[in-house]
């Protein structure tokens, strides 16, 4: 057995940790990412200890200065992380004691790594959610601008991926916008719920020192101290909630991606994704692949995987803290990175998407997209909807047989199906007439879409 010495927590052990176990149990390689939050939490804890008389002002000053020095060293990339100190918390504490001596050893009074790590991840996620929301908003603004440009651009709307009814491209873009609004709400909501301070829960049962949990919570910008010490050190709901919100957001981006990929194909040919966001093929010279949307679609699976991992991580844990929880970090970090990267790629790409209006228009002309408009026209003339539906079905059949759109049938042909049909029917059979008639809230009419964009802009600001 290989042995190591000098661990902060090792006095109880007669034997030193096995060298491989030391590597196996260490988390510093990844949890050093929370170093800034760890220092922030320690300063708040020490400040509170001083305020209640557990530390002297001189000790607090030493601790705060020492931690500030460590923070600078970390920022400069000069801090020497060691797996001998297992994790970010013990690395920083050990270094502090090296720097300031006995006062450093007092920092951990009335605290455990259990409430410390629970605090750090919450602070970390709170910060990251703020950054994610900034990128999300940038994407939303890009969508709004593109929707504005295309408030009148006509394209086919689909159900079952079959041409259904004509819509405006701006309206389609605003559907994506709405999904992202709900994603932003979910993330803000998650941020509010996780903003509760675990500090003071200590290992699991609280501490016998006369601590002021309100003060440490307030110093860290938490809304309040948590209610139950056992729950505080073991709860990772907030991480699950975050990855769940992230999975839904990624699912939305994946749907968005799927449409862009289809539309960029020669078969649809609705959009052009600029070269800067595509790559070529190493063998087929003609290829231009929509890599960015494809990767985002692929990465949605990865984030949902992290959600599953965290659910499984928690499902059988007895109260309170268990070392299992160390496994929460990598899924959380990777979810944050993936989300930020995908949002960034999308926010950069969307302003450069080029809609091929003529192709969209031509596609909307195929597939009898205005059949429902003809039925509605007949209803306005006094027919019951089911009867109108039947008549239009016959007209569509003639169109299919003679390879013509409804708007290309002659008036007398149309009148052969119903005498109620008059000259003005061609207004409703046109794509422009069809979309313009859907002018209620949430409809696809260009004016309604412009109104929705205006509202959305105000909501975002
Ligand atoms: N690295 C640990 C984690 O991420 C910190 C808490 C360790 N606590 C303990 N009792 N071993 O969860």
Coordinates of C-alpha atoms and ligand atoms in Angstrom, one line a residue:
X1 CA 0.0 0.0 0.0
X2 CA 1.3 3.4 -0.9
X3 CA 0.9 6.0 1.8
X4 CA 0.5 9.8 2.0
X5 CA 0.7 12.1 4.9
X6 CA -0.5 15.6 6.0
X7 CA -4.2 15.6 5.2
X8 CA -6.3 18.2 7.1
X9 CA -8.6 15.5 8.4
X10 CA -6.3 12.6 9.0
X11 CA -5.4 12.6 12.8
X12 CA -7.9 9.9 13.5
X13 CA -6.3 7.5 11.0
X14 CA -3.4 5.3 12.0
X15 CA -2.8 4.5 8.3
X16 CA -2.4 7.1 5.5
X17 CA -4.7 7.0 2.6
X18 CA -3.9 4.6 -0.2
X19 CA -2.4 6.5 -3.1
X20 CA -5.0 5.4 -5.6
X21 CA -7.9 6.0 -3.2
X22 CA -6.5 9.5 -2.8
X23 CA -6.8 10.0 -6.5
X24 CA -10.1 8.2 -6.7
X25 CA -11.8 10.3 -4.0
X26 CA -10.3 13.7 -4.9
X27 CA -12.5 16.3 -6.6
X28 CA -10.2 19.2 -6.8
X29 CA -9.5 18.8 -10.5
X30 CA -13.1 19.8 -11.2
X31 CA -14.4 21.5 -8.1
X32 CA -11.7 24.1 -8.2
X33 CA -14.0 25.8 -10.6
X34 CA -16.0 27.0 -7.6
X35 CA -12.9 28.6 -6.0
X36 CA -14.3 32.1 -6.2
X37 CA -17.6 31.1 -4.6
X38 CA -15.7 29.1 -1.9
X39 CA -13.7 32.2 -0.9
X40 CA -16.8 34.4 -1.0
X41 CA -18.6 31.9 1.3
X42 CA -15.6 31.7 3.7
X43 CA -15.3 35.5 4.0
X44 CA -19.0 35.7 4.8
X45 CA -18.7 32.9 7.4
X46 CA -15.7 34.4 9.0
X47 CA -17.3 37.9 9.1
X48 CA -20.3 36.4 10.8
X49 CA -18.0 34.5 13.3
X50 CA -16.3 37.8 14.2
X51 CA -19.6 39.6 14.6
X52 CA -20.9 37.0 17.1
X53 CA -17.6 37.1 19.0
X54 CA -16.1 33.7 17.9
X55 CA -13.3 35.3 16.0
X56 CA -11.4 38.5 16.9
X57 CA -11.3 41.4 14.5
X58 CA -7.5 40.8 14.1
X59 CA -8.2 37.2 13.2
X60 CA -10.9 38.2 10.7
X61 CA -8.5 40.7 9.1
X62 CA -5.9 38.0 8.7
X63 CA -8.4 35.6 7.2
X64 CA -9.9 38.1 4.8
X65 CA -6.5 39.3 3.6
X66 CA -5.2 35.8 3.3
X67 CA -8.2 34.7 1.2
X68 CA -7.9 37.8 -1.0
X69 CA -4.3 36.8 -1.6
X70 CA -5.3 33.3 -2.5
X71 CA -8.1 34.7 -4.8
X72 CA -5.5 36.7 -6.7
X73 CA -3.1 33.8 -7.0
X74 CA -5.9 31.6 -8.4
X75 CA -6.9 34.4 -10.8
X76 CA -3.3 34.7 -12.0
X77 CA -3.2 30.9 -12.5
X78 CA -0.4 30.6 -9.9
X79 CA -2.2 28.7 -7.2
X80 CA -0.9 25.2 -6.7
X81 CA -3.8 22.8 -6.5
X82 CA -3.0 19.5 -4.8
X83 CA -5.0 16.3 -4.8
X84 CA -3.5 15.6 -1.4
X85 CA -6.0 18.2 -0.1
X86 CA -8.8 16.4 -1.9
X87 CA -11.1 19.3 -2.9
X88 CA -11.3 23.0 -3.5
X89 CA -12.4 23.7 0.1
X90 CA -9.4 21.9 1.8
X91 CA -6.9 23.3 -0.8
X92 CA -7.9 26.8 0.0
X93 CA -8.1 26.3 3.8
X94 CA -4.7 24.6 3.9
X95 CA -3.1 27.4 1.9
X96 CA -4.7 30.0 4.2
X97 CA -3.1 28.3 7.2
X98 CA 0.2 28.2 5.4
X99 CA -0.1 32.0 4.8
X100 CA -1.5 33.2 8.2
X101 CA -0.9 30.4 10.7
X102 CA -3.3 29.7 13.6
X103 CA -6.0 32.1 12.5
X104 CA -6.4 30.1 9.3
X105 CA -7.1 27.0 11.4
X106 CA -10.1 28.9 13.0
X107 CA -11.9 29.5 9.7
X108 CA -13.7 26.2 9.8
X109 CA -15.2 26.8 13.3
X110 CA -18.9 26.1 13.3
X111 CA -18.8 24.9 9.7
X112 CA -18.5 21.7 7.8
X113 CA -17.6 21.0 4.2
X114 CA -21.1 19.8 3.9
X115 CA -22.7 23.2 4.3
X116 CA -19.7 24.8 2.7
X117 CA -20.1 22.8 -0.6
X118 CA -23.9 23.2 -0.6
X119 CA -23.3 27.0 -0.3
X120 CA -20.6 27.0 -3.0
X121 CA -22.7 25.2 -5.6
X122 CA -25.7 27.5 -5.0
X123 CA -23.6 30.6 -5.4
X124 CA -22.0 29.1 -8.5
X125 CA -25.2 28.2 -10.1
X126 CA -26.8 31.6 -9.2
X127 CA -23.9 33.3 -11.1
X128 CA -24.0 31.0 -14.1
X129 CA -27.8 31.3 -14.5
X130 CA -27.3 35.0 -14.7
X131 CA -24.8 34.5 -17.6
X132 CA -27.0 32.0 -19.3
X133 CA -29.9 34.4 -19.1
X134 CA -27.8 37.1 -20.8
X135 CA -27.0 34.8 -23.7
X136 CA -30.6 33.6 -23.9
X137 CA -31.8 37.2 -24.2
X138 CA -29.2 37.9 -27.0
X139 CA -30.7 35.0 -28.9
X140 CA -34.2 36.2 -28.3
X141 CA -33.4 39.7 -29.6
X142 CA -31.8 38.1 -32.7
X143 CA -35.0 36.1 -33.3
X144 CA -37.1 39.3 -32.9
X145 CA -35.1 41.2 -35.4
X146 CA -35.3 38.3 -37.9
X147 CA -39.1 38.0 -37.3
X148 CA -39.5 41.8 -37.9
X149 CA -37.8 41.4 -41.3
X150 CA -40.1 38.5 -42.2
X151 CA -43.4 39.6 -40.7
X152 CA -44.9 39.4 -44.2
X153 CA -42.8 36.6 -45.7
X154 CA -45.2 33.7 -46.5
X155 CA -44.2 30.1 -46.0
X156 CA -46.2 26.9 -45.6
X157 CA -47.1 25.9 -42.1
X158 CA -47.0 22.2 -41.4
X159 CA -48.7 19.6 -39.3
X160 CA -47.5 16.0 -39.6
X161 CA -44.8 17.6 -41.7
X162 CA -47.4 18.0 -44.5
X163 CA -48.3 21.4 -45.8
X164 CA -51.2 22.6 -43.7
X165 CA -52.0 26.3 -44.0
X166 CA -50.0 29.3 -45.1
X167 CA -48.2 31.2 -42.3
X168 CA -45.7 34.0 -42.1
X169 CA -42.1 33.2 -41.4
X170 CA -42.2 36.0 -38.7
X171 CA -44.9 34.1 -37.0
X172 CA -42.9 30.8 -37.1
X173 CA -39.9 32.6 -35.6
X174 CA -42.1 34.1 -32.8
X175 CA -43.1 30.5 -31.9
X176 CA -39.4 29.9 -31.1
X177 CA -39.3 33.1 -29.2
X178 CA -42.2 32.1 -27.0
X179 CA -40.5 28.8 -26.1
X180 CA -37.4 30.7 -25.1
X181 CA -39.5 33.0 -22.9
X182 CA -40.7 30.1 -20.9
X183 CA -37.1 28.8 -20.6
X184 CA -36.0 32.1 -19.2
X185 CA -38.8 32.1 -16.7
X186 CA -37.9 28.5 -15.6
X187 CA -34.3 29.4 -15.1
X188 CA -35.1 32.6 -13.2
X189 CA -37.5 30.6 -11.1
X190 CA -34.9 28.0 -10.3
X191 CA -32.4 30.8 -9.4
X192 CA -34.9 32.2 -6.9
X193 CA -35.6 28.9 -5.3
X194 CA -31.9 27.9 -4.9
X195 CA -31.1 31.3 -3.4
X196 CA -31.3 30.1 0.2
X197 CA -28.3 29.8 2.5
X198 CA -27.2 26.4 3.9
X199 CA -24.4 28.0 5.9
X200 CA -24.8 27.1 9.6
X201 CA -26.2 23.6 8.9
X202 CA -22.6 22.5 9.4
X203 CA -22.2 18.7 9.0
X204 CA -25.9 17.9 9.4
X205 CA -27.2 19.0 12.8
X206 CA -26.2 22.6 13.0
X207 CA -23.6 23.9 15.4
X208 CA -23.3 24.8 19.1
X209 CA -21.7 28.2 18.4
X210 CA -23.9 31.3 18.7
X211 CA -24.0 31.8 14.9
X212 CA -26.1 34.4 13.1
X213 CA -27.4 32.6 10.1
X214 CA -29.4 35.6 8.9
X215 CA -26.1 37.6 8.7
X216 CA -24.2 35.0 6.7
X217 CA -27.2 34.6 4.4
X218 CA -27.5 38.3 3.9
X219 CA -23.7 38.8 3.3
X220 CA -23.9 36.3 0.4
X221 CA -27.1 37.8 -1.1
X222 CA -29.2 34.8 -0.2
X223 CA -32.9 35.6 0.5
X224 CA -32.9 33.7 3.8
X225 CA -31.2 30.9 5.8
X226 CA -32.6 27.4 5.0
X227 CA -35.1 25.9 7.4
X228 CA -33.7 22.5 8.1
X229 CA -30.1 21.6 8.6
X230 CA -30.4 18.0 7.4
X231 CA -32.2 19.1 4.2
X232 CA -29.6 21.9 3.7
X233 CA -26.6 19.6 3.4
X234 CA -28.3 16.9 1.4
X235 CA -30.7 18.7 -1.0
X236 CA -29.6 18.8 -4.6
X237 CA -33.1 19.5 -6.0
X238 CA -31.9 22.8 -7.2
X239 CA -29.3 21.1 -9.4
X240 CA -31.9 18.7 -10.8
X241 CA -34.3 21.6 -11.4
X242 CA -31.5 23.5 -13.1
X243 CA -30.6 20.6 -15.4
X244 CA -34.3 20.0 -16.0
X245 CA -34.8 23.6 -17.1
X246 CA -31.6 23.2 -19.2
X247 CA -32.9 20.0 -20.8
X248 CA -36.1 21.7 -21.8
X249 CA -34.2 24.6 -23.2
X250 CA -31.9 22.3 -25.1
X251 CA -34.9 20.3 -26.4
X252 CA -36.3 23.6 -27.8
X253 CA -33.0 24.4 -29.4
X254 CA -32.9 20.9 -30.8
X255 CA -36.3 21.3 -32.4
X256 CA -35.2 24.7 -33.8
X257 CA -32.1 22.9 -35.1
X258 CA -34.1 20.1 -36.7
X259 CA -36.1 22.7 -38.7
X260 CA -33.0 24.6 -39.8
X261 CA -31.4 21.4 -40.9
X262 CA -34.5 20.4 -42.9
X263 CA -34.9 23.8 -44.4
X264 CA -31.3 24.1 -45.5
X265 CA -31.6 20.8 -47.4
X266 CA -32.0 20.9 -51.2
X267 CA -35.5 19.3 -50.8
X268 CA -36.9 22.2 -48.8
X269 CA -34.4 25.0 -49.8
X270 CA -36.1 27.5 -47.5
X271 CA -33.0 29.0 -45.9
X272 CA -29.3 29.6 -46.3
X273 CA -27.1 29.1 -43.3
X274 CA -24.0 31.2 -43.9
X275 CA -20.8 29.5 -44.6
X276 CA -19.3 30.6 -41.3
X277 CA -21.7 28.3 -39.5
X278 CA -21.2 25.3 -41.8
X279 CA -18.4 23.0 -42.7
X280 CA -17.6 21.0 -45.8
X281 CA -17.1 17.3 -46.4
X282 CA -13.7 15.7 -46.6
X283 CA -14.8 13.6 -49.6
X284 CA -17.8 15.3 -51.3
X285 CA -16.8 18.6 -52.7
X286 CA -20.3 19.9 -53.1
X287 CA -21.3 19.5 -49.4
X288 CA -22.2 22.3 -47.1
X289 CA -23.2 20.8 -43.8
X290 CA -25.3 22.6 -41.1
X291 CA -22.9 21.6 -38.4
X292 CA -24.0 24.2 -35.8
X293 CA -27.6 23.1 -35.6
X294 CA -26.6 19.4 -35.9
X295 CA -24.2 19.7 -32.9
X296 CA -26.8 21.6 -30.9
X297 CA -29.4 18.9 -31.6
X298 CA -26.8 16.3 -30.5
X299 CA -25.8 18.2 -27.4
X300 CA -29.4 18.2 -26.2
X301 CA -29.1 14.5 -25.5
X302 CA -26.0 15.1 -23.4
X303 CA -27.8 17.6 -21.2
X304 CA -30.8 15.4 -20.7
X305 CA -28.3 12.7 -19.8
X306 CA -27.0 14.9 -17.0
X307 CA -30.5 15.4 -15.7
X308 CA -30.9 11.6 -15.6
X309 CA -27.6 11.2 -13.9
X310 CA -28.5 13.7 -11.1
X311 CA -31.9 12.1 -10.6
X312 CA -30.3 8.7 -10.2
X313 CA -27.6 10.2 -8.0
X314 CA -30.2 11.4 -5.5
X315 CA -32.9 8.7 -5.7
X316 CA -31.6 6.3 -3.0
X317 CA -29.6 8.6 -0.7
X318 CA -30.6 8.5 3.0
X319 CA -30.3 11.7 4.9
X320 CA -28.1 13.6 5.3
X321 CA -24.9 14.2 3.3
X322 CA -23.3 11.3 1.5
X323 CA -20.1 11.4 -0.6
X324 CA -22.2 10.4 -3.6
X325 CA -23.0 14.1 -3.8
X326 CA -19.5 14.9 -5.0
X327 CA -20.8 13.4 -8.3
X328 CA -23.2 16.3 -8.8
X329 CA -20.4 18.7 -9.9
X330 CA -19.4 17.4 -13.3
X331 CA -23.0 17.1 -14.7
X332 CA -23.8 20.6 -13.4
X333 CA -20.6 22.1 -14.9
X334 CA -21.0 20.4 -18.2
X335 CA -24.6 21.5 -18.4
X336 CA -23.6 25.1 -17.8
X337 CA -20.9 24.9 -20.5
X338 CA -23.1 23.2 -23.0
X339 CA -25.9 25.7 -22.5
X340 CA -23.7 28.7 -22.8
X341 CA -21.9 27.4 -25.9
X342 CA -25.1 26.4 -27.7
X343 CA -26.8 29.7 -26.9
X344 CA -23.8 31.6 -28.0
X345 CA -23.6 29.7 -31.3
X346 CA -27.3 30.3 -31.9
X347 CA -27.2 34.0 -30.9
X348 CA -24.3 34.5 -33.3
X349 CA -25.9 32.5 -36.2
X350 CA -29.6 33.6 -36.2
X351 CA -28.9 37.1 -37.4
X352 CA -27.2 35.7 -40.5
X353 CA -29.9 33.2 -41.5
X354 CA -31.1 34.0 -45.0
X355 CA -34.7 33.2 -45.9
X356 CA -35.3 32.2 -49.5
X357 CA -38.6 33.9 -49.8
X358 CA -39.6 32.7 -53.3
X359 CA -39.0 29.1 -52.4
X360 CA -41.0 29.4 -49.3
X361 CA -43.8 31.1 -51.2
X362 CA -43.8 28.5 -53.9
X363 CA -43.9 25.7 -51.3
X364 CA -46.9 27.3 -49.7
X365 CA -48.7 27.3 -53.0
X366 CA -48.4 23.6 -53.2
X367 CA -50.4 21.2 -51.0
X368 CA -53.7 23.2 -51.1
X369 CA -52.8 25.3 -48.1
X370 CA -55.8 27.5 -48.5
X371 CA -58.4 24.7 -48.5
X372 CA -59.5 25.7 -45.0
X373 CA -60.0 29.3 -46.1
X374 CA -62.3 28.1 -48.9
X375 CA -64.3 26.1 -46.3
X376 CA -64.5 29.1 -44.0
X377 CA -65.6 31.2 -46.9
X378 CA -68.5 28.8 -47.6
X379 CA -69.4 28.9 -43.9
X380 CA -69.6 32.6 -44.1
X381 CA -72.0 32.2 -47.0
X382 CA -74.3 30.1 -44.8
X383 CA -73.1 26.5 -45.1
X384 CA -72.5 24.3 -42.1
X385 CA -68.8 23.6 -41.6
X386 CA -69.0 19.9 -42.3
X387 CA -70.8 20.4 -45.6
X388 CA -68.3 23.1 -46.6
X389 CA -65.5 20.6 -45.7
X390 CA -67.1 18.0 -48.0
X391 CA -67.4 20.5 -50.9
X392 CA -63.8 21.7 -50.6
X393 CA -62.6 18.1 -50.5
X394 CA -64.2 17.6 -53.9
X395 CA -62.5 20.8 -55.2
X396 CA -59.1 19.6 -53.9
X397 CA -59.6 16.3 -55.6
X398 CA -60.1 18.1 -58.9
X399 CA -56.9 20.1 -58.1
X400 CA -55.0 16.9 -57.4
X401 CA -56.2 15.3 -60.6
X402 CA -55.4 18.3 -62.8
X403 CA -52.2 19.3 -60.9
X404 CA -53.5 22.8 -60.0
X405 CA -53.8 24.8 -56.8
X406 CA -57.3 25.8 -55.7
X407 CA -56.5 29.4 -56.7
X408 CA -55.8 28.1 -60.2
X409 CA -59.2 26.6 -60.7
X410 CA -61.6 28.7 -62.8
X411 CA -64.6 30.4 -61.2
X412 CA -67.0 28.1 -63.1
X413 CA -65.1 25.0 -62.0
X414 CA -65.4 26.2 -58.4
X415 CA -69.1 27.1 -58.9
X416 CA -69.7 23.5 -60.1
X417 CA -69.1 22.5 -56.5
X418 CA -71.2 25.2 -54.9
X419 CA -73.4 27.9 -56.4
X420 CA -72.6 30.0 -53.3
X421 CA -69.1 30.7 -54.7
X422 CA -68.6 34.2 -56.2
X423 CA -65.8 36.1 -57.8
X424 CA -64.4 37.4 -54.5
X425 CA -63.5 33.8 -53.5
X426 CA -60.1 34.4 -55.1
X427 CA -59.3 36.9 -52.3
X428 CA -59.5 34.1 -49.7
X429 CA -57.7 31.6 -51.9
X430 CA -54.6 33.8 -52.2
X431 CA -51.9 33.1 -49.7
X432 CA -51.8 36.8 -48.7
X433 CA -55.6 36.8 -48.1
X434 CA -55.3 33.6 -46.0
X435 CA -52.7 34.9 -43.6
X436 CA -54.1 38.4 -43.4
X437 CA -57.5 36.9 -42.2
X438 CA -55.9 35.3 -39.2
X439 CA -55.5 38.6 -37.3
X440 CA -56.7 37.7 -33.8
X441 CA -54.2 37.5 -30.9
X442 CA -51.7 34.8 -31.6
X443 CA -52.6 34.6 -35.3
X444 CA -50.3 34.6 -38.3
X445 CA -51.4 37.9 -40.0
X446 CA -48.5 40.2 -40.7
X447 CA -50.0 43.0 -38.6
X448 CA -50.6 40.7 -35.7
X449 CA -47.0 39.4 -35.9
X450 CA -45.7 43.0 -35.9
X451 CA -47.8 43.7 -32.8
X452 CA -46.5 40.5 -31.1
X453 CA -42.9 41.5 -31.9
X454 CA -43.5 45.0 -30.4
X455 CA -45.0 43.5 -27.2
X456 CA -42.1 41.0 -27.0
X457 CA -39.5 43.8 -27.3
X458 CA -41.1 45.7 -24.5
X459 CA -41.3 42.6 -22.3
X460 CA -37.6 41.9 -22.8
X461 CA -36.6 45.4 -21.8
Ligands
LIG1 N1 -15.9 17.4 -2.2 C1 -17.1 17.1 -1.4 C2 -18.3 17.2 -2.3 O1 -18.2 17.7 -3.4 C3 -17.2 18.2 -0.3 C4 -17.9 17.7 0.9 C5 -17.2 16.6 1.6 N2 -17.8 16.3 2.8 C6 -17.5 15.1 3.5 N3 -18.2 14.9 4.6 N4 -16.7 14.3 3.0 O2 -19.4 16.9 -1.9

